[in-house]
PDB file of C-alpha atoms in Angstrom:
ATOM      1  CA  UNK A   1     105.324 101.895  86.101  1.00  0.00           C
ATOM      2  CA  UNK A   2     104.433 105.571  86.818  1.00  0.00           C
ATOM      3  CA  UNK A   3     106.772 108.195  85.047  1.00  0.00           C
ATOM      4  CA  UNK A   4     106.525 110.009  88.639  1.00  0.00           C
ATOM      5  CA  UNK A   5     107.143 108.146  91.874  1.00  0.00           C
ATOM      6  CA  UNK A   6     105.443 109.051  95.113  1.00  0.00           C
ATOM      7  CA  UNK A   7     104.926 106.735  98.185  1.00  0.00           C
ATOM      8  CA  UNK A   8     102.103 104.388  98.291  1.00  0.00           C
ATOM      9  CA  UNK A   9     101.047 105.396 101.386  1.00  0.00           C
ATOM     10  CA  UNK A  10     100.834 108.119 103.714  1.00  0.00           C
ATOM     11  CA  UNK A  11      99.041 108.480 107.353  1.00  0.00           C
ATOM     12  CA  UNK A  12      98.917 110.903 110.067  1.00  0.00           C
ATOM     13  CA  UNK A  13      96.531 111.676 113.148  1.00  0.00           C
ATOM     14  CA  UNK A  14      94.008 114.927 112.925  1.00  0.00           C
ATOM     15  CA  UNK A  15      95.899 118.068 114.027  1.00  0.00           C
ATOM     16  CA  UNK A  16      99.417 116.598 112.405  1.00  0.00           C
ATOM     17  CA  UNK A  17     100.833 118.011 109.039  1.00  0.00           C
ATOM     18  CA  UNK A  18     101.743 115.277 106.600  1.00  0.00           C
ATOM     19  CA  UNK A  19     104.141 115.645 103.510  1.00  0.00           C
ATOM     20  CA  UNK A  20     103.882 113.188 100.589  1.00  0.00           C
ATOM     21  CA  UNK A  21     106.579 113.696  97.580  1.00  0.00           C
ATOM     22  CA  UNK A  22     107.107 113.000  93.732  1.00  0.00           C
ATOM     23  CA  UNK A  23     109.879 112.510  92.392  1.00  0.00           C
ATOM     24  CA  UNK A  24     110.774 112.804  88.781  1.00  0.00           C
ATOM     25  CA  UNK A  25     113.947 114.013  86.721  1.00  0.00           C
ATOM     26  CA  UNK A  26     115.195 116.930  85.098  1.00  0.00           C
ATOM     27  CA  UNK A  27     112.638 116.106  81.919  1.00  0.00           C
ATOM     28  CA  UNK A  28     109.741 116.568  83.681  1.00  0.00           C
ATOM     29  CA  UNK A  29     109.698 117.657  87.624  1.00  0.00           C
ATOM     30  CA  UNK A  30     112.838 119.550  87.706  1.00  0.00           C
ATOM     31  CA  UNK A  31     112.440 121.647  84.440  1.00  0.00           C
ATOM     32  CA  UNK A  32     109.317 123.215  84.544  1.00  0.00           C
ATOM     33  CA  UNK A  33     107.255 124.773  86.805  1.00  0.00           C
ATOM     34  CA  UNK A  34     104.196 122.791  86.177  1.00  0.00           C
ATOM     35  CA  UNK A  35     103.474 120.296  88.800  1.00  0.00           C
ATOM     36  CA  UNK A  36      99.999 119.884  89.746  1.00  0.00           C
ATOM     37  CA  UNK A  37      98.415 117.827  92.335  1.00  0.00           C
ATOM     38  CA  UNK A  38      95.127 116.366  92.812  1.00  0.00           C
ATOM     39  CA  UNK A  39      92.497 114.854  95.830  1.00  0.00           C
ATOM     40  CA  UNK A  40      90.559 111.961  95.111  1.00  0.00           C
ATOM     41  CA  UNK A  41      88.131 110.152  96.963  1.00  0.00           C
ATOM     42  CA  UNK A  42      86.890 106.473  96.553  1.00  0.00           C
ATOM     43  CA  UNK A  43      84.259 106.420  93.435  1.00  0.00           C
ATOM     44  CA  UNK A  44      84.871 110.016  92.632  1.00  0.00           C
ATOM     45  CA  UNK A  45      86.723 112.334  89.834  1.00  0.00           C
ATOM     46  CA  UNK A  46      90.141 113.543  90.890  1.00  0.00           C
ATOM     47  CA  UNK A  47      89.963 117.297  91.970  1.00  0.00           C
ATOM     48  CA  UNK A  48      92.655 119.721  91.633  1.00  0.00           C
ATOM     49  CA  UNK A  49      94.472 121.243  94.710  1.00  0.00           C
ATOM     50  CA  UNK A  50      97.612 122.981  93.259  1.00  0.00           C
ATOM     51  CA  UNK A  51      98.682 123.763  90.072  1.00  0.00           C
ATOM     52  CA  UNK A  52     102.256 125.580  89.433  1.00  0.00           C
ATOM     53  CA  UNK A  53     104.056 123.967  91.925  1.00  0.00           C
ATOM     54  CA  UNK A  54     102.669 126.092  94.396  1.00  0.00           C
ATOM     55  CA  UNK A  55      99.276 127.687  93.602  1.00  0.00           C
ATOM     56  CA  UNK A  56      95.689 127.056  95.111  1.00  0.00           C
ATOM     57  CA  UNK A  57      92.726 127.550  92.927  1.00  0.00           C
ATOM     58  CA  UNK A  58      89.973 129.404  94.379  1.00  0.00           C
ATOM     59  CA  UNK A  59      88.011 127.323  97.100  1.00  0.00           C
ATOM     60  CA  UNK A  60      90.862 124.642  97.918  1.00  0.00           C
ATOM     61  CA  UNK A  61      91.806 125.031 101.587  1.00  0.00           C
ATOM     62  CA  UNK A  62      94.495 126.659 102.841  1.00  0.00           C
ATOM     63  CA  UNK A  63      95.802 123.795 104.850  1.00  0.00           C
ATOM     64  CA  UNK A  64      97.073 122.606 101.417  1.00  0.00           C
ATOM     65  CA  UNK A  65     100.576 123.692  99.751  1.00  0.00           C
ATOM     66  CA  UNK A  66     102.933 122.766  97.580  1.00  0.00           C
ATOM     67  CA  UNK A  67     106.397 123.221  96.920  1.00  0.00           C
ATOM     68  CA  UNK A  68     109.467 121.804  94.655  1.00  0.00           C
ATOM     69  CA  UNK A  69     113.143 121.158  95.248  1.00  0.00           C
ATOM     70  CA  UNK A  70     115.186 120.267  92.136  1.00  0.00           C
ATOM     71  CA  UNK A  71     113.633 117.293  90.866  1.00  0.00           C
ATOM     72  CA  UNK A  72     111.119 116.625  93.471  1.00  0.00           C
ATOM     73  CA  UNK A  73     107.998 118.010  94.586  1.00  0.00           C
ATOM     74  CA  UNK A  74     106.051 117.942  97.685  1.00  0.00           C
ATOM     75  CA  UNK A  75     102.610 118.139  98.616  1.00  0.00           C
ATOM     76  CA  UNK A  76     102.173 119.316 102.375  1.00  0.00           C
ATOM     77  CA  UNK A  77      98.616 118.964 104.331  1.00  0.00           C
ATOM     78  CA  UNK A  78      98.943 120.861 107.425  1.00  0.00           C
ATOM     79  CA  UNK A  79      96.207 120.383 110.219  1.00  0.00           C
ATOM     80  CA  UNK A  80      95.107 116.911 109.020  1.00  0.00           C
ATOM     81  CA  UNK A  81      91.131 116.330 109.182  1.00  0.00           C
ATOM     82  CA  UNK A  82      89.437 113.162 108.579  1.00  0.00           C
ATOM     83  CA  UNK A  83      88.094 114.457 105.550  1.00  0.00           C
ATOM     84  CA  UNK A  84      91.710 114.958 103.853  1.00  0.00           C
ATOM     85  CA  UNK A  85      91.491 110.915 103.417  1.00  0.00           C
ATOM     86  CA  UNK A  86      91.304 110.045 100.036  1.00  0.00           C
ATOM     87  CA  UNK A  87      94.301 109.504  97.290  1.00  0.00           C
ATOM     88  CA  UNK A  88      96.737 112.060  95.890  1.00  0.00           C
ATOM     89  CA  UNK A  89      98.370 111.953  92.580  1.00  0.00           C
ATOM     90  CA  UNK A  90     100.896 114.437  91.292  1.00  0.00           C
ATOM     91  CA  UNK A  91     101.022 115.499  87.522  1.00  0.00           C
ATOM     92  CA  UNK A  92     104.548 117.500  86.061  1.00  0.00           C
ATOM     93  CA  UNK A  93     104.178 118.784  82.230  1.00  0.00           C
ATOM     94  CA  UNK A  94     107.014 117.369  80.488  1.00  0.00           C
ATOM     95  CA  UNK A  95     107.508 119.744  77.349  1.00  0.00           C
ATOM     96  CA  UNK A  96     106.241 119.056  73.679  1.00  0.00           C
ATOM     97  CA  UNK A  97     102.390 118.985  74.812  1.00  0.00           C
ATOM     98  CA  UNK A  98     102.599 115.821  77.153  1.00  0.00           C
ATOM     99  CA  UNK A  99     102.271 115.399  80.930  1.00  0.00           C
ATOM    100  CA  UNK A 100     102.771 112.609  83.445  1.00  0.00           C
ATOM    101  CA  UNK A 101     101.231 111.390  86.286  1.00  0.00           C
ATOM    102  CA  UNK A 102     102.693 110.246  89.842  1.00  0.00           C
ATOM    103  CA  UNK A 103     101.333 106.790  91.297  1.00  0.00           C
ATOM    104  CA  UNK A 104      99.303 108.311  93.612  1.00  0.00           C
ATOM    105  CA  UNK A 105     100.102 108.510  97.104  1.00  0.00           C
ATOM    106  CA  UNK A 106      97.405 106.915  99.668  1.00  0.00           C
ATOM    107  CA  UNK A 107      96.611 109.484 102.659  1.00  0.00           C
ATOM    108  CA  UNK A 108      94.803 107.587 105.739  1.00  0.00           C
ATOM    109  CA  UNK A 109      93.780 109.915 108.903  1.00  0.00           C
ATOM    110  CA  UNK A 110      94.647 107.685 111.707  1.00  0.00           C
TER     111      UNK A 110
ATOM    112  CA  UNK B   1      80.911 127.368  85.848  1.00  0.00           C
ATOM    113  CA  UNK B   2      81.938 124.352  83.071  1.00  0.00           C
ATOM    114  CA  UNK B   3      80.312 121.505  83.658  1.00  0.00           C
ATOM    115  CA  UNK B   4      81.479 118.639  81.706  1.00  0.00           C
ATOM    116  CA  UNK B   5      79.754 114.799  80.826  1.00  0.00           C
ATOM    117  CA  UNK B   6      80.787 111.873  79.346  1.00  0.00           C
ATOM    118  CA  UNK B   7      78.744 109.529  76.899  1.00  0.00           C
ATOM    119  CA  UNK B   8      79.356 106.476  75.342  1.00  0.00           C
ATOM    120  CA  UNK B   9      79.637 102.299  75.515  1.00  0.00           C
ATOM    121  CA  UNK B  10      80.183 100.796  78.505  1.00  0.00           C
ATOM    122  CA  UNK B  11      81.271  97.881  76.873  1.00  0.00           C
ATOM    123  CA  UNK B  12      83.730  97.425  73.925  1.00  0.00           C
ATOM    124  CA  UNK B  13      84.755  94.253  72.190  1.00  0.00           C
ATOM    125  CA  UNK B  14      88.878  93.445  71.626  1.00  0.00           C
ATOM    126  CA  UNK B  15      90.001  94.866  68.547  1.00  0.00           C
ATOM    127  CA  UNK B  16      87.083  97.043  68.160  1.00  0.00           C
ATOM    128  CA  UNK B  17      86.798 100.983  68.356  1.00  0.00           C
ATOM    129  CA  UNK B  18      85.797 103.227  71.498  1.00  0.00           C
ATOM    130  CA  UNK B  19      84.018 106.384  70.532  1.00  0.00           C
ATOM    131  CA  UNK B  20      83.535 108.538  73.854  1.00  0.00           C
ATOM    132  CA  UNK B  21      81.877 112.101  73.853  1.00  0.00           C
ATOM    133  CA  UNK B  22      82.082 114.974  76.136  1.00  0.00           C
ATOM    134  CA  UNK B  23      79.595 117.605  75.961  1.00  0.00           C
ATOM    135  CA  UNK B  24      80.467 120.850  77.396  1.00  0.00           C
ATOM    136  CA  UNK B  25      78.410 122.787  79.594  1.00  0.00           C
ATOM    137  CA  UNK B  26      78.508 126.272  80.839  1.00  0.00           C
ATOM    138  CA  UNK B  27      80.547 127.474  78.452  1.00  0.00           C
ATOM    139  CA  UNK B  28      81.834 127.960  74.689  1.00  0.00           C
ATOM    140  CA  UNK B  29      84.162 125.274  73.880  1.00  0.00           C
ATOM    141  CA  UNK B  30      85.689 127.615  71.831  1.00  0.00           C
ATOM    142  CA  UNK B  31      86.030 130.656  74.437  1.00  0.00           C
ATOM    143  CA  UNK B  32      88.744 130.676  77.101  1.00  0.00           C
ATOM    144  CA  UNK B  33      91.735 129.407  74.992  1.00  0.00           C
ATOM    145  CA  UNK B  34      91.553 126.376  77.017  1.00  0.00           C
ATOM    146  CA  UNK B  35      92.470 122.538  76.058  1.00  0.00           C
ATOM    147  CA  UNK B  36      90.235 119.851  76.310  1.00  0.00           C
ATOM    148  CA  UNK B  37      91.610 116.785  77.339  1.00  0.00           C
ATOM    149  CA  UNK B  38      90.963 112.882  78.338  1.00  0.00           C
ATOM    150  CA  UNK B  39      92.458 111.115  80.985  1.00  0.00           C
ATOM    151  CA  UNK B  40      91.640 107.428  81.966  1.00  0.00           C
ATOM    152  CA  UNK B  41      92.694 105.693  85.269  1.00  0.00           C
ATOM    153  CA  UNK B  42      93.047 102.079  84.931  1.00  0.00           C
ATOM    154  CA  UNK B  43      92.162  99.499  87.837  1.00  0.00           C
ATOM    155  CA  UNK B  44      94.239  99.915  90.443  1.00  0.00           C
ATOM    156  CA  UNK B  45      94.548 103.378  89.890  1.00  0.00           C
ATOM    157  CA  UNK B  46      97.254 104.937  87.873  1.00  0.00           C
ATOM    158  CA  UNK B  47      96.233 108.550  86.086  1.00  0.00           C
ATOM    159  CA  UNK B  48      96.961 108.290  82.137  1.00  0.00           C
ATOM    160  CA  UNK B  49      97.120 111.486  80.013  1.00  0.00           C
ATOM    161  CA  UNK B  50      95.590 110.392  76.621  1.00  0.00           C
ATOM    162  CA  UNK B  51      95.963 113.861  75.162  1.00  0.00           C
ATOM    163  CA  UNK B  52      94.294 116.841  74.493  1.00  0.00           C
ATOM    164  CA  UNK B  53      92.579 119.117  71.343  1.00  0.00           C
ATOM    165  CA  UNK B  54      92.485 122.730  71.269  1.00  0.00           C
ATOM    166  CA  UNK B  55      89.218 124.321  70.059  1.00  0.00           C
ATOM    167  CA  UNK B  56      91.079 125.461  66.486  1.00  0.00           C
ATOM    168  CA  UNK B  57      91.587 121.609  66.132  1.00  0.00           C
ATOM    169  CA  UNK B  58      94.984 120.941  67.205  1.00  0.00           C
ATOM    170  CA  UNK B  59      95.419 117.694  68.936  1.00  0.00           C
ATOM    171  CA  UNK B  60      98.687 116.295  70.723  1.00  0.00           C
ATOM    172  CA  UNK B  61      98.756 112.672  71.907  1.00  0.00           C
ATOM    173  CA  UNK B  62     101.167 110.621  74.543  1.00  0.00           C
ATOM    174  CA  UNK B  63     103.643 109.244  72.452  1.00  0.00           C
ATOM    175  CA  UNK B  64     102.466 105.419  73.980  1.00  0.00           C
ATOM    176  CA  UNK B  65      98.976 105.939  72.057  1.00  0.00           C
ATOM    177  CA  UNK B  66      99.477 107.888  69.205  1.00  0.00           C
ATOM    178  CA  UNK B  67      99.088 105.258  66.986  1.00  0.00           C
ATOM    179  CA  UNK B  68      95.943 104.633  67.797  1.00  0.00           C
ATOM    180  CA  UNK B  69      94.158 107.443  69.683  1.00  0.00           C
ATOM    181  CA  UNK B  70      92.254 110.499  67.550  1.00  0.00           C
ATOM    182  CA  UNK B  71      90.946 113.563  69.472  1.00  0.00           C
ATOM    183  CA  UNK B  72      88.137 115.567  67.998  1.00  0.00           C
ATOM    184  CA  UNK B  73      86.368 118.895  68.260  1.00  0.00           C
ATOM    185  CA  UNK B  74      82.275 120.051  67.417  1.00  0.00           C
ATOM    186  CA  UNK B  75      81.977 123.656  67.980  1.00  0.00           C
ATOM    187  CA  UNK B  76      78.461 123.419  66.966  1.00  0.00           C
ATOM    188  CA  UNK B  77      77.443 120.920  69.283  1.00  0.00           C
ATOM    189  CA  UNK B  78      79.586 122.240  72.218  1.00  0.00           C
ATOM    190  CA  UNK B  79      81.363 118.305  72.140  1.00  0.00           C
ATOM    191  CA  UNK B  80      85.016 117.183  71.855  1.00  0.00           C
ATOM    192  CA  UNK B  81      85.535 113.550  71.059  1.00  0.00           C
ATOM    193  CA  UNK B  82      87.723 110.514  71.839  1.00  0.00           C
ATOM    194  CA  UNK B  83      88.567 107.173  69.523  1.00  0.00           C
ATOM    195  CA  UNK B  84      90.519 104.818  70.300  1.00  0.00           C
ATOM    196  CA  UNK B  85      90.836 101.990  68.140  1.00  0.00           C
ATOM    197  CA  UNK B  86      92.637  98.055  68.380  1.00  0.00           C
ATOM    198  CA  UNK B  87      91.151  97.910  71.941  1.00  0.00           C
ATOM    199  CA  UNK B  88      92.395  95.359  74.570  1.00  0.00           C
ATOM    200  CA  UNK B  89      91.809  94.328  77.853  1.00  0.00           C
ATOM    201  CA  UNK B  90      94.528  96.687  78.716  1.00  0.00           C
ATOM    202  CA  UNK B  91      92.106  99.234  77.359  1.00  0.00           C
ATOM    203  CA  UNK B  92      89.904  98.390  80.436  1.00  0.00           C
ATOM    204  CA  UNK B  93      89.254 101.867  82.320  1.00  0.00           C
ATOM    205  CA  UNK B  94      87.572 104.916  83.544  1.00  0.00           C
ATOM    206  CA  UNK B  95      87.485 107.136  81.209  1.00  0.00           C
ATOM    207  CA  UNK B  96      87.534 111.078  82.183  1.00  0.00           C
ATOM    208  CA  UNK B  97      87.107 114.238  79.985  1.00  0.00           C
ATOM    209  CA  UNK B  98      89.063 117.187  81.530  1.00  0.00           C
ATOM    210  CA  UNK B  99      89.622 120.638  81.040  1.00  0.00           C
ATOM    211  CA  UNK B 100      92.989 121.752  80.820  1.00  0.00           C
ATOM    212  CA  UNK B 101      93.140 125.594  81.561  1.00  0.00           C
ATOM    213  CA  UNK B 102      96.647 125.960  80.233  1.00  0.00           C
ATOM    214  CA  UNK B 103      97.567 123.293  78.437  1.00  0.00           C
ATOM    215  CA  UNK B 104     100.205 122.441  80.764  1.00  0.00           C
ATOM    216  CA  UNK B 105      98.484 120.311  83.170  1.00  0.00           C
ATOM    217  CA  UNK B 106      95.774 122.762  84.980  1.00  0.00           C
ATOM    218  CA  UNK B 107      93.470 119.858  85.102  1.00  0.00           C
ATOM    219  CA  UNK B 108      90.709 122.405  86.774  1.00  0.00           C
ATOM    220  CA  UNK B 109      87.498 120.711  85.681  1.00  0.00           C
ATOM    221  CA  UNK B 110      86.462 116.965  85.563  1.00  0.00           C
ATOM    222  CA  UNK B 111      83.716 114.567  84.070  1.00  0.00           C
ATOM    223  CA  UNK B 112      82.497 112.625  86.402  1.00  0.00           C
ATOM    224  CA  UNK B 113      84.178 109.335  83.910  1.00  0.00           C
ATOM    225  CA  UNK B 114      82.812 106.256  82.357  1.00  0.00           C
ATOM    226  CA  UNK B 115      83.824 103.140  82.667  1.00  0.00           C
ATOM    227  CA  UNK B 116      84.615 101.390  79.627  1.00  0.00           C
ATOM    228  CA  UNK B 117      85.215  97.175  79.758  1.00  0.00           C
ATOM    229  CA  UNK B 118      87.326  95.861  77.169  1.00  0.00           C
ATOM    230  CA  UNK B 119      85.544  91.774  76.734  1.00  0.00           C
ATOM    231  CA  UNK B 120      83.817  89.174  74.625  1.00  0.00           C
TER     232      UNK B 120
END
């Protein structure tokens, strides 16, 4: 069992913003401000697509954000396009050098 | 830009040792302040943070596989290293060396991982 919980699965048609969430507690998601989220697609590494709750690095697409109330955090894919399908895991840094990882989440572009 | 590659058996017996290396491209290992980590994703997909060495040699470990995990650095050769030893089937993954910008979870460049099967 994941130490983060997101949905399994997520879907949406091309045009429509989706919203996929991880939930932790106070020990990891709600304490610090270091959630990070990540794209990956079938047979590939994972890529990351925010880091600090909120933060894009260079060349990630703007249709991506991130956000984080109390002890959850949200990843939010506005604009949906067919490449956007592929699964999503969030990561939260838990304090003393260690980090977690969500289930991963899923995305299908109906 | 870092480029980063894994190397190492594809194929480990129970109870034996894995011995993965990551060679670092692009860069100084030891330039950037940055954390070098390894990550595996078992079948079916879950992420696992395994843990992660600083260039100076510090190492931190998740608390699950501390026992038997050791991280290791070779500023000479540009390489960081992973064992893990008392392997088991549940040892059966892809294996991925990261970089870890900030040491809390900027996960900002990955190895393209290696799968490692845990069998007779």
């Amino acid at each position: 069992q994941s130490a983060l919980t997101q949905p399994p699965s997520a879907s949406g048609s091309p045009g429509q913003s989706v919203t996929i969430s991880c939930t932790g507690t106070s020990s990891d998601v709600g304490g610090y401000d270091y959630v990070s989220w990540y794209q990956q697609h079938p047979g590939k590494a994972p890529k990351l697509i925010i880091y600090e709750v909120s933060k894009r690095p260079s060349g990630v697409p703007d249709h991506f954000s991130g956000s984080k109330s109390g002890n959850t955090a949200s990843l939010t894919v506005s604009g949906l396009q067919a490449e956007d399908e592929a699964d999503y895991y969030c990561s939260s840094y838990v304090g003393s050098s260690n980090l977690v990882f969500g289930g991963g989440t899923k995305l299908t572009v109906l | 830009q870092v480029q980063l590659q894994e190397s190492g058996p594809g194929l480990v017996k129970p109870s034996q040792t894995l011995s993965l290396t990551c060679t670092v491209s692009g860069d100084s290992i030891i330039s950037g302040g940055y954390y070098w980590s390894w990550i595996r994703q078992r079948p079916g997909k879950d992420l696992e943070w395994i843990g992660y060495i600083y260039y100076s040699g510090t190492t931190y470990y998740t608390p699950s596989l501390e026992s038997r995990v050791s991280i290791s650095v070779d500023t000479s050769r540009n390489q960081f290293s992973l064992r893990l030893n008392s392997m088991t089937a549940a040892d059966t993954a892809v294996y991925y060396c990261v970089k870890d910008a900030t040491g809390y979870g900027e996960l900002d460049t990955w190895g393209q991982g290696t799968l490692v099967t845990v069998s007779t």
